[in-house]
């Protein structure tokens, strides 16, 4: 939810888009070097043990997934340039994170985390996902400055830590549109006991975006860097119940990638030519810079004995152009010894206005192309789909869990925000089968 | 609170019976702190907050160092059942979430009750859980889980 990134995606099929060609892979040697460095780091650190000031740990997922159709690619987040078809795909869920904790004093500590996963440029180049200085002034307060996860929704800042989640992956219909995952800034959290096993946690945060996301234009990644984030949340923790409400906002500071910006300028030119104010408003709706997105969410987690229930609902509004995005999910799991079978249902729907093309289609090939561009833009800005998933989590080891999951997606095939690529003739249905191994160390 | 070895011998048959069904009928776990911690008593809530990473200091203001006995696994499982009525896989997932989002660090893990006692005896902020029968004069009992 950061933004409905989808908008950026629209260009993918726009007339000026010549192809959905693959993103160039970086030379393997670059990745290798980074990995050698990362693997070397723990060795150096353990050499400095045994004092407990340093701690190196990590998490990871090995995943395999296959889709029931080749007509649509299933991706797990907007930052993935290609998705999963019928061919077995290990890129969808596989990832590895390394974290170093350094306790500088009783009150100060440093945390750094790098994560390697299939990212916007098609590589597994590790990104610095967290790097902050933490200060604990009182028993229940924490002040952090640096690079921090953006916890706009319940699990948003631990989406990469598969082991911490019940399911094979966070529900696509809910977390899929979130393209911002972390920020450079600070946050303050404060927790206080309320008695009888209950506590309240409040948090505010502010920062800037540093990430980018792929588009289907080769070499054209949508830059989000510099976008301004503000967030606040309140979380009630009871013996069995966790309830959380949050509000956040994101103001963009960058324009769309050039192909979309030029499409928009084309629409403006035609609006002037045709003296059509509605067409000019349509062009206004294709501005990305200085958009403000508001994120509202409420969610609960209930765990009692073997039963666990999750439910989260969210709404994203943007001040001017794009209208509302609603999303939610609900899950029920029941523990039987080390195994938790579960059901997970999720839903997303946007309510963008119908595209307006005026007299464009009658204005020769150029007008028709611009009209088609507008249509595609809106198609790729919209999402309207639901998923029902059945799965099992098996904690076969204290630090590892195996999950199998089957997702059945029913989508409006004309609302393609969450799909990196769709082919004509797709009926909006897809079934995804996955096996993932999550671990921590 | 402390049981002398002699007294234990008197109940040898009973002890053997208990061992046979261990660890379900192990002795009473108690929460212990350092003698210099400035803490005399803790409530169940306070212990929960410290072990679940929600509070970072003892009521006396000293930075807390929660210590847990990771082995045998049944001992750890029993502790979290008593503390928050949760199974170990849920506790492990909970800590993965908190730790990898930089909110808190899980309790220091050691592999025996003797190590728990040693750490608590040697660190002002340490807080741990051991069987009541193992408590010695180096540490102070602040909560009896059995009550």
Coordinates of C-alpha atoms in Angstrom, one line a residue:
Chain A
X1 CA 0.0 0.0 0.0
X2 CA 2.4 2.3 -0.1
X3 CA 1.2 3.4 -3.2
X4 CA -0.8 1.7 -5.5
X5 CA 2.2 1.0 -7.4
X6 CA 0.1 -0.4 -10.0
X7 CA 0.0 2.8 -11.6
X8 CA 3.5 2.6 -12.5
X9 CA 2.9 -0.7 -13.9
X10 CA 0.3 0.4 -16.3
X11 CA 2.8 1.4 -18.7
X12 CA 3.7 -2.2 -19.2
X13 CA 1.2 -2.8 -21.9
X14 CA 0.8 0.8 -23.1
X15 CA 1.1 1.2 -26.8
X16 CA 4.5 2.8 -26.6
X17 CA 5.7 -0.2 -24.8
X18 CA 7.5 -2.2 -27.4
X19 CA 8.1 -5.3 -25.3
X20 CA 8.0 -6.8 -21.9
X21 CA 11.5 -7.9 -22.4
X22 CA 13.4 -9.5 -19.6
X23 CA 15.3 -7.3 -17.3
X24 CA 19.0 -7.7 -17.8
X25 CA 20.6 -10.0 -15.2
X26 CA 23.6 -8.6 -13.4
X27 CA 26.8 -10.6 -14.0
X28 CA 26.9 -13.5 -11.5
X29 CA 30.3 -12.4 -10.3
X30 CA 28.8 -9.3 -8.7
X31 CA 26.5 -11.4 -6.6
X32 CA 29.2 -13.8 -5.8
X33 CA 31.4 -11.1 -4.4
X34 CA 28.7 -9.8 -2.3
X35 CA 28.0 -13.2 -0.9
X36 CA 31.6 -13.9 -0.2
X37 CA 31.7 -10.7 1.7
X38 CA 28.5 -11.6 3.6
X39 CA 29.7 -15.1 4.5
X40 CA 33.1 -13.8 5.5
X41 CA 31.4 -11.3 7.9
X42 CA 30.2 -14.0 10.4
X43 CA 33.5 -15.7 10.5
X44 CA 35.2 -12.4 11.4
X45 CA 32.5 -11.7 14.0
X46 CA 32.6 -15.1 15.6
X47 CA 36.4 -14.8 15.9
X48 CA 35.7 -11.9 18.2
X49 CA 33.4 -13.8 20.5
X50 CA 32.9 -14.9 23.2
X51 CA 31.8 -11.7 24.8
X52 CA 28.1 -11.2 24.1
X53 CA 28.2 -7.7 22.7
X54 CA 28.1 -9.0 19.2
X55 CA 25.5 -11.3 17.8
X56 CA 25.1 -12.5 14.3
X57 CA 21.9 -14.2 13.2
X58 CA 19.8 -14.7 10.2
X59 CA 16.7 -16.0 8.6
X60 CA 15.8 -17.5 5.2
X61 CA 13.3 -19.2 3.0
X62 CA 13.8 -21.8 0.3
X63 CA 10.6 -21.9 -1.7
X64 CA 9.2 -23.6 -4.8
X65 CA 6.0 -22.6 -6.4
X66 CA 4.0 -23.4 -9.5
X67 CA 1.0 -21.8 -11.1
X68 CA -1.8 -23.6 -12.9
X69 CA -1.7 -21.4 -15.9
X70 CA 0.9 -19.8 -18.2
X71 CA -1.5 -16.9 -19.1
X72 CA -0.6 -15.0 -15.9
X73 CA 2.5 -14.5 -13.8
X74 CA 2.0 -14.7 -10.0
X75 CA 4.3 -12.5 -8.1
X76 CA 4.4 -11.9 -4.3
X77 CA 5.1 -8.2 -4.2
X78 CA 5.3 -5.3 -6.7
X79 CA 9.1 -5.3 -6.5
X80 CA 9.3 -8.6 -8.4
X81 CA 9.7 -7.9 -12.1
X82 CA 8.6 -11.4 -13.2
X83 CA 6.2 -13.9 -11.7
X84 CA 5.5 -17.6 -11.5
X85 CA 3.9 -19.6 -14.3
X86 CA 3.5 -23.3 -14.6
X87 CA 7.2 -23.8 -14.5
X88 CA 8.5 -24.5 -11.0
X89 CA 9.8 -21.2 -9.6
X90 CA 12.3 -20.8 -6.7
X91 CA 12.5 -17.0 -7.0
X92 CA 9.1 -16.2 -5.7
X93 CA 9.7 -16.9 -2.0
X94 CA 13.3 -17.7 -1.6
X95 CA 15.3 -15.2 0.4
X96 CA 18.1 -14.9 2.9
X97 CA 18.7 -12.3 5.6
X98 CA 21.6 -11.7 7.9
X99 CA 21.5 -9.5 11.0
X100 CA 24.1 -8.2 13.3
X101 CA 23.3 -6.8 16.7
X102 CA 25.9 -4.8 18.6
X103 CA 25.2 -3.9 22.2
X104 CA 27.2 -0.7 22.6
X105 CA 26.2 0.0 26.2
X106 CA 23.2 -0.8 28.4
X107 CA 21.0 1.7 26.6
X108 CA 22.5 1.9 23.1
X109 CA 22.6 -0.8 20.5
X110 CA 23.1 -1.1 16.7
X111 CA 21.2 -3.4 14.4
X112 CA 22.1 -4.0 10.8
X113 CA 20.3 -6.3 8.4
X114 CA 20.8 -7.2 4.8
X115 CA 18.3 -9.2 2.7
X116 CA 18.9 -10.9 -0.6
X117 CA 15.8 -11.6 -2.5
X118 CA 14.5 -11.5 -6.1
X119 CA 14.2 -7.7 -6.5
X120 CA 13.2 -5.0 -9.0
X121 CA 16.2 -5.5 -11.3
X122 CA 15.8 -9.3 -11.5
X123 CA 18.8 -10.0 -9.4
X124 CA 19.3 -11.3 -5.8
X125 CA 21.6 -8.4 -5.0
X126 CA 21.4 -7.9 -1.2
X127 CA 19.9 -4.7 0.1
X128 CA 20.5 -3.0 3.4
X129 CA 17.0 -3.4 4.9
X130 CA 17.7 -2.2 8.4
X131 CA 20.6 -0.2 9.9
X132 CA 19.8 1.8 13.0
X133 CA 21.0 3.0 16.4
X134 CA 18.6 2.2 19.2
X135 CA 18.3 4.0 22.5
X136 CA 16.3 2.7 25.4
X137 CA 15.8 5.7 27.8
X138 CA 13.3 3.9 30.1
X139 CA 12.1 0.4 30.6
X140 CA 9.3 0.6 28.0
X141 CA 10.6 3.2 25.6
X142 CA 12.7 2.8 22.5
X143 CA 14.1 5.5 20.1
X144 CA 15.6 4.4 16.8
X145 CA 17.4 6.4 14.2
X146 CA 18.6 5.1 10.8
X147 CA 17.2 2.7 8.2
X148 CA 14.0 1.1 9.6
X149 CA 11.3 -1.2 8.4
X150 CA 8.0 0.5 7.6
X151 CA 5.4 -1.2 9.7
X152 CA 2.4 0.5 8.1
X153 CA 0.4 -2.8 8.4
X154 CA 0.5 -5.7 10.9
X155 CA 3.3 -7.8 9.4
X156 CA 4.6 -5.2 6.9
X157 CA 8.1 -4.9 8.5
X158 CA 8.6 -8.7 8.8
X159 CA 7.4 -9.8 5.4
X160 CA 10.8 -11.3 4.6
X161 CA 10.9 -13.4 7.8
X162 CA 8.9 -16.3 6.7
X163 CA 9.5 -18.2 9.9
X164 CA 7.7 -15.6 11.9
X165 CA 4.5 -16.0 9.8
X166 CA 2.0 -18.9 9.8
X167 CA 1.5 -19.0 6.0
X168 CA 3.8 -19.7 3.1
X169 CA 3.8 -16.0 2.4
X170 CA 1.9 -12.9 3.6
X171 CA -1.4 -12.7 1.7
X172 CA -0.8 -11.2 -1.8
X173 CA -4.1 -9.4 -1.9
X174 CA -3.1 -7.4 1.2
X175 CA 0.7 -7.0 1.3
X176 CA 1.2 -7.3 -2.4
X177 CA 0.6 -3.7 -3.3
X178 CA 3.0 -2.4 -0.6
X179 CA 6.1 -1.3 -2.5
X180 CA 7.7 0.6 0.3
X181 CA 9.3 -1.7 2.8
X182 CA 11.7 0.5 4.7
X183 CA 12.7 4.1 5.3
X184 CA 15.5 6.3 6.4
X185 CA 14.4 8.2 9.5
X186 CA 13.4 7.5 13.0
X187 CA 10.7 6.2 15.3
X188 CA 9.8 6.3 18.9
X189 CA 7.9 3.5 20.6
X190 CA 6.5 3.4 24.1
X191 CA 5.1 0.4 25.9
X192 CA 3.3 0.4 29.2
X193 CA 1.7 -2.5 31.3
X194 CA -2.0 -2.2 31.9
X195 CA -2.2 -5.0 34.5
X196 CA -3.6 -8.5 34.2
X197 CA -1.2 -9.4 31.5
X198 CA -2.2 -6.6 29.3
X199 CA -0.1 -3.8 27.8
X200 CA -0.3 -0.9 25.4
X201 CA 2.2 0.1 22.8
X202 CA 2.3 3.4 21.0
X203 CA 4.6 4.3 18.1
X204 CA 5.2 7.2 15.8
X205 CA 7.7 7.3 12.9
X206 CA 8.9 9.6 10.1
X207 CA 11.3 9.1 7.3
X208 CA 12.2 9.0 3.6
X209 CA 11.8 6.3 1.1
X210 CA 14.9 4.9 -0.7
X211 CA 13.5 2.2 -2.8
X212 CA 12.4 1.8 -6.4
X213 CA 10.1 -0.7 -8.2
X214 CA 10.2 -2.3 -11.6
X215 CA 8.0 -1.5 -14.5
X216 CA 7.6 -3.5 -17.7
X217 CA 9.7 -1.0 -19.6
X218 CA 13.2 -2.5 -19.8
X219 CA 15.6 -0.3 -17.9
X220 CA 12.9 2.0 -16.5
X221 CA 12.4 1.5 -12.8
X222 CA 10.0 3.7 -11.0
X223 CA 12.0 5.8 -8.5
X224 CA 10.3 6.3 -5.1
X225 CA 13.4 7.8 -3.4
X226 CA 12.8 10.9 -1.3
X227 CA 9.1 10.1 -0.7
X228 CA 8.0 11.3 2.7
X229 CA 6.5 8.8 5.2
X230 CA 4.8 9.5 8.5
X231 CA 3.3 6.7 10.6
X232 CA 1.5 6.1 13.9
X233 CA 0.1 3.1 15.6
X234 CA -1.5 1.8 18.8
X235 CA -1.3 -1.8 19.8
X236 CA -3.1 -3.5 22.6
X237 CA -1.6 -6.8 23.8
X238 CA -3.7 -9.0 26.0
X239 CA -3.2 -12.5 27.2
X240 CA -4.8 -13.9 24.1
X241 CA -5.7 -10.9 22.0
X242 CA -3.5 -8.5 20.1
X243 CA -5.3 -5.6 18.6
X244 CA -3.7 -2.9 16.4
X245 CA -4.8 0.3 14.7
X246 CA -2.6 2.4 12.5
X247 CA -2.5 5.4 10.3
X248 CA 0.3 6.4 7.9
X249 CA 0.8 8.7 5.0
X250 CA 3.2 8.8 2.1
X251 CA 3.9 11.8 0.0
X252 CA 5.6 11.1 -3.3
X253 CA 8.3 13.4 -4.6
X254 CA 9.0 11.8 -8.0
X255 CA 7.2 11.8 -11.3
X256 CA 6.3 8.7 -13.2
X257 CA 8.9 7.1 -15.4
X258 CA 9.3 8.8 -18.8
X259 CA 7.0 6.6 -20.9
X260 CA 4.1 7.3 -18.6
X261 CA 4.9 11.0 -18.2
X262 CA 5.0 11.3 -22.0
X263 CA 1.7 9.5 -22.4
X264 CA 0.3 12.1 -19.9
X265 CA 1.7 15.0 -21.9
X266 CA 0.1 13.5 -25.0
X267 CA -3.2 13.5 -23.2
X268 CA -2.8 17.1 -22.1
X269 CA -1.9 18.1 -25.7
X270 CA -5.1 16.4 -27.0
X271 CA -7.2 18.0 -24.3
X272 CA -6.0 21.4 -25.4
X273 CA -6.5 20.5 -29.1
X274 CA -10.0 19.2 -28.5
X275 CA -10.8 21.8 -25.8
X276 CA -11.9 18.9 -23.6
X277 CA -11.7 19.7 -19.8
X278 CA -12.6 16.1 -18.9
X279 CA -9.6 14.8 -20.9
X280 CA -7.4 17.3 -19.0
X281 CA -8.7 15.9 -15.8
X282 CA -7.9 12.4 -17.0
X283 CA -4.3 13.6 -17.6
X284 CA -4.3 15.1 -14.1
X285 CA -5.0 11.6 -12.8
X286 CA -1.8 10.4 -14.3
X287 CA 0.4 12.7 -12.2
X288 CA 2.4 10.9 -9.5
X289 CA 4.6 13.6 -8.0
X290 CA 3.2 15.2 -4.8
X291 CA 0.5 12.6 -4.4
X292 CA -0.5 11.9 -0.8
X293 CA -1.6 8.4 0.1
X294 CA -3.3 7.8 3.4
X295 CA -3.2 4.3 5.0
X296 CA -5.7 3.2 7.6
X297 CA -5.7 -0.2 9.1
X298 CA -7.1 -2.3 12.0
X299 CA -6.2 -5.8 12.8
X300 CA -6.4 -8.5 15.4
X301 CA -4.7 -11.7 16.3
X302 CA -6.3 -14.1 18.7
X303 CA -4.5 -17.1 20.1
X304 CA -6.1 -19.3 22.7
X305 CA -4.8 -22.8 23.2
X306 CA -4.4 -24.5 19.8
X307 CA -6.6 -21.9 18.0
X308 CA -5.3 -18.9 16.3
X309 CA -7.3 -16.3 14.4
X310 CA -6.0 -13.3 12.4
X311 CA -8.0 -10.6 10.7
X312 CA -6.8 -7.3 9.2
X313 CA -8.6 -4.7 7.2
X314 CA -7.1 -1.7 5.5
X315 CA -8.1 1.3 3.3
X316 CA -5.8 3.4 1.3
X317 CA -7.0 6.8 0.0
X318 CA -5.1 9.3 -2.1
X319 CA -6.0 12.9 -1.8
X320 CA -6.7 13.8 -5.3
X321 CA -6.6 11.5 -8.3
X322 CA -6.7 7.8 -7.5
X323 CA -9.6 6.8 -5.4
X324 CA -9.8 4.1 -2.8
X325 CA -8.1 0.8 -2.3
X326 CA -9.7 -1.6 0.2
X327 CA -8.1 -4.8 1.3
X328 CA -8.3 -7.4 4.1
X329 CA -7.6 -10.9 5.1
X330 CA -8.8 -13.5 7.7
X331 CA -7.1 -16.7 8.8
X332 CA -7.9 -19.5 11.1
X333 CA -5.3 -22.1 12.2
X334 CA -5.5 -24.9 14.7
X335 CA -2.4 -26.4 16.2
X336 CA -2.1 -30.2 16.5
X337 CA 1.2 -30.9 18.1
X338 CA 3.9 -29.5 15.8
X339 CA 1.5 -29.0 12.8
X340 CA -0.9 -26.1 12.2
X341 CA -3.4 -26.6 9.3
X342 CA -4.9 -23.3 8.3
X343 CA -7.3 -21.5 6.0
X344 CA -6.5 -18.0 4.7
X345 CA -8.9 -15.8 2.7
X346 CA -8.0 -12.4 1.4
X347 CA -9.5 -9.7 -0.8
X348 CA -8.5 -6.5 -2.5
X349 CA -10.6 -4.0 -4.5
X350 CA -9.9 -0.6 -5.9
X351 CA -12.5 1.9 -6.9
X352 CA -10.7 4.0 -9.6
X353 CA -13.0 6.0 -11.9
X354 CA -13.8 4.8 -15.4
X355 CA -11.2 6.0 -17.8
X356 CA -12.2 8.9 -20.0
X357 CA -11.0 9.0 -23.6
X358 CA -13.4 11.4 -25.2
X359 CA -13.0 11.7 -28.9
X360 CA -9.5 10.3 -28.9
X361 CA -10.2 6.9 -30.6
X362 CA -11.6 8.8 -33.7
X363 CA -8.5 10.9 -34.1
X364 CA -6.4 8.6 -36.3
X365 CA -3.7 6.2 -35.1
X366 CA -2.1 8.7 -32.7
X367 CA -5.3 9.4 -30.9
X368 CA -6.2 5.8 -30.8
X369 CA -2.8 4.9 -29.3
X370 CA -3.2 7.5 -26.6
X371 CA -6.7 6.3 -25.8
X372 CA -5.4 2.8 -25.5
X373 CA -2.6 4.0 -23.3
X374 CA -5.1 5.6 -20.9
X375 CA -7.1 2.3 -20.8
X376 CA -4.0 0.3 -20.0
X377 CA -2.9 2.8 -17.4
X378 CA -6.2 2.4 -15.5
X379 CA -6.2 -1.4 -16.0
X380 CA -2.8 -1.7 -14.4
X381 CA -3.8 0.7 -11.6
X382 CA -6.7 -1.5 -10.5
X383 CA -6.9 -4.6 -8.5
X384 CA -10.1 -6.6 -7.8
X385 CA -9.5 -10.2 -6.6
X386 CA -9.8 -12.6 -3.8
X387 CA -7.8 -15.6 -2.8
X388 CA -8.6 -18.6 -0.6
X389 CA -5.6 -20.6 0.6
X390 CA -5.3 -23.9 2.4
X391 CA -2.1 -24.9 4.0
X392 CA -0.1 -26.6 6.7
X393 CA 2.8 -25.3 8.8
X394 CA 5.0 -28.0 10.4
X395 CA 7.5 -27.0 13.0
X396 CA 9.7 -30.0 12.6
X397 CA 12.7 -28.3 14.2
X398 CA 13.1 -25.6 16.8
X399 CA 14.5 -23.2 14.2
X400 CA 12.8 -24.4 11.0
X401 CA 9.3 -24.9 9.6
X402 CA 8.0 -26.5 6.5
X403 CA 4.9 -25.2 4.9
X404 CA 2.8 -26.4 2.0
X405 CA 0.0 -24.2 0.6
X406 CA -2.4 -24.0 -2.2
X407 CA -3.9 -20.7 -3.3
X408 CA -6.9 -20.3 -5.5
X409 CA -7.1 -16.8 -6.9
X410 CA -10.2 -15.3 -8.6
X411 CA -9.5 -12.0 -10.2
X412 CA -11.1 -9.5 -12.5
X413 CA -8.8 -10.1 -15.5
X414 CA -9.1 -6.4 -16.3
X415 CA -7.6 -5.3 -13.0
X416 CA -4.0 -6.3 -13.2
X417 CA -2.1 -4.3 -10.6
X418 CA -0.8 -7.3 -8.8
X419 CA 0.3 -9.3 -11.9
X420 CA 3.6 -8.5 -13.6
X421 CA 2.3 -10.0 -16.9
X422 CA -1.1 -11.2 -18.2
X423 CA -1.9 -12.7 -21.5
X424 CA -5.1 -12.2 -23.5
X425 CA -7.6 -15.0 -22.9
X426 CA -6.9 -15.2 -19.2
X427 CA -10.1 -15.9 -17.3
X428 CA -9.0 -14.4 -14.0
X429 CA -8.4 -17.7 -12.3
X430 CA -5.1 -19.1 -11.1
X431 CA -4.1 -21.8 -8.6
X432 CA -0.7 -21.7 -7.0
X433 CA 0.9 -24.6 -5.2
X434 CA 3.9 -23.9 -3.0
X435 CA 6.3 -25.6 -0.7
X436 CA 8.5 -23.5 1.5
X437 CA 11.2 -24.2 4.1
X438 CA 11.6 -21.3 6.6
X439 CA 14.5 -21.2 9.0
X440 CA 16.3 -18.9 11.4
X441 CA 19.8 -19.2 12.8
Chain B
X1 CA 11.9 -22.2 49.9
X2 CA 15.2 -24.2 49.8
X3 CA 15.1 -27.9 50.2
X4 CA 18.1 -29.5 51.8
X5 CA 19.5 -32.6 50.2
X6 CA 18.9 -34.6 53.4
X7 CA 15.2 -33.9 53.2
X8 CA 15.1 -35.1 49.6
X9 CA 16.6 -38.4 50.7
X10 CA 13.7 -39.0 53.0
X11 CA 11.4 -38.8 50.1
X12 CA 13.5 -41.0 47.8
X13 CA 10.6 -43.3 46.8
X14 CA 8.4 -40.3 46.0
X15 CA 11.3 -38.7 44.1
X16 CA 11.8 -41.8 42.0
X17 CA 8.1 -41.8 41.2
X18 CA 8.3 -38.2 40.1
X19 CA 11.4 -38.9 37.9
X20 CA 9.5 -41.7 36.2
X21 CA 6.9 -39.2 35.0
X22 CA 9.3 -36.3 34.5
X23 CA 9.3 -33.6 33.3
X24 CA 5.6 -33.1 33.6
X25 CA 5.7 -33.5 37.3
X26 CA 9.0 -31.7 37.9
X27 CA 9.4 -29.5 40.9
X28 CA 8.2 -26.0 41.3
X29 CA 9.8 -23.5 39.0
X30 CA 10.6 -20.2 40.7
X31 CA 11.8 -16.9 39.3
X32 CA 15.2 -15.8 40.7
X33 CA 17.2 -12.5 40.5
X34 CA 20.5 -11.2 41.7
X35 CA 20.9 -10.2 45.3
X36 CA 22.0 -6.7 44.2
X37 CA 19.1 -6.3 41.8
X38 CA 17.1 -4.1 44.2
X39 CA 14.1 -6.3 43.6
X40 CA 12.3 -8.3 46.4
X41 CA 9.1 -9.5 44.6
X42 CA 7.8 -9.5 41.1
X43 CA 4.3 -10.2 39.8
X44 CA 3.6 -12.7 37.1
X45 CA 2.8 -9.7 34.8
X46 CA 6.2 -8.1 35.4
X47 CA 8.0 -11.4 34.7
X48 CA 6.0 -11.8 31.5
X49 CA 6.8 -8.3 30.3
X50 CA 10.5 -8.9 30.9
X51 CA 10.7 -12.3 29.2
X52 CA 8.5 -11.3 26.3
X53 CA 10.6 -8.2 25.5
X54 CA 8.0 -5.6 26.4
X55 CA 9.9 -4.1 29.3
X56 CA 13.7 -3.8 29.4
X57 CA 14.4 -2.9 33.0
X58 CA 13.7 -4.4 36.4
X59 CA 11.3 -2.3 38.6
X60 CA 14.5 -1.0 40.4
X61 CA 15.7 0.6 37.2
X62 CA 18.5 -1.8 36.4
X63 CA 18.6 -3.1 32.8
X64 CA 17.2 -6.6 32.8
X65 CA 19.0 -9.6 31.4
X66 CA 16.5 -12.4 31.1
X67 CA 18.1 -15.9 31.0
X68 CA 16.3 -19.0 29.9
X69 CA 17.2 -22.7 30.1
X70 CA 16.9 -24.0 26.5
X71 CA 17.7 -27.6 27.3
X72 CA 16.0 -29.9 27.9
X73 CA 13.3 -28.7 25.6
X74 CA 10.6 -29.9 27.9
X75 CA 11.8 -27.5 30.6
X76 CA 11.6 -24.5 28.3
X77 CA 8.2 -25.6 27.0
X78 CA 6.9 -25.9 30.6
X79 CA 8.2 -22.4 31.4
X80 CA 6.4 -20.7 28.5
X81 CA 3.2 -22.7 29.3
X82 CA 3.3 -21.4 32.8
X83 CA 4.3 -17.9 31.7
X84 CA 2.0 -17.2 28.8
X85 CA 0.2 -20.5 28.0
X86 CA 1.8 -20.8 24.6
X87 CA 3.6 -23.6 22.7
X88 CA 7.3 -23.3 21.8
X89 CA 6.7 -23.0 18.1
X90 CA 4.5 -19.9 18.8
X91 CA 7.2 -18.5 21.1
X92 CA 9.9 -19.0 18.5
X93 CA 7.9 -17.3 15.8
X94 CA 7.0 -14.5 18.2
X95 CA 10.7 -13.9 18.8
X96 CA 11.7 -14.1 15.2
X97 CA 9.2 -11.3 14.5
X98 CA 10.4 -9.1 17.4
X99 CA 14.1 -9.7 16.9
X100 CA 14.3 -9.3 13.1
X101 CA 12.3 -6.1 13.3
X102 CA 14.7 -4.7 15.8
X103 CA 12.3 -4.4 18.7
X104 CA 13.9 -6.5 21.3
X105 CA 16.4 -9.3 21.9
X106 CA 15.2 -12.7 23.1
X107 CA 16.3 -14.0 26.6
X108 CA 19.9 -15.3 26.8
X109 CA 19.9 -19.0 26.3
X110 CA 21.9 -21.4 28.4
X111 CA 21.8 -25.2 28.6
X112 CA 21.5 -26.1 32.2
X113 CA 20.0 -24.8 35.5
X114 CA 23.5 -24.5 36.9
X115 CA 24.3 -22.0 34.2
X116 CA 21.1 -20.0 34.9
X117 CA 22.1 -19.8 38.6
X118 CA 25.6 -18.8 37.7
X119 CA 24.5 -16.0 35.3
X120 CA 21.9 -14.7 37.8
X121 CA 24.4 -14.8 40.6
X122 CA 27.0 -12.9 38.6
X123 CA 24.9 -10.2 36.9
X124 CA 22.9 -7.5 38.7
X125 CA 20.2 -7.3 36.1
X126 CA 19.8 -11.0 35.4
X127 CA 16.5 -12.8 35.9
X128 CA 16.0 -16.5 35.4
X129 CA 13.8 -19.5 36.3
X130 CA 15.0 -22.7 38.0
X131 CA 13.5 -25.5 40.0
X132 CA 12.9 -24.4 43.6
X133 CA 15.0 -27.3 44.8
X134 CA 18.1 -25.9 43.1
X135 CA 17.9 -22.4 44.5
X136 CA 20.9 -21.5 46.7
X137 CA 21.9 -18.4 48.7
X138 CA 23.6 -16.7 45.8
X139 CA 20.2 -15.7 44.4
X140 CA 16.8 -14.4 45.5
X141 CA 13.4 -15.9 44.7
X142 CA 11.0 -13.2 43.6
X143 CA 8.1 -15.3 42.3
X144 CA 6.9 -18.8 42.8
X145 CA 5.1 -20.0 39.6
X146 CA 3.4 -22.8 41.5
X147 CA 1.2 -20.4 43.5

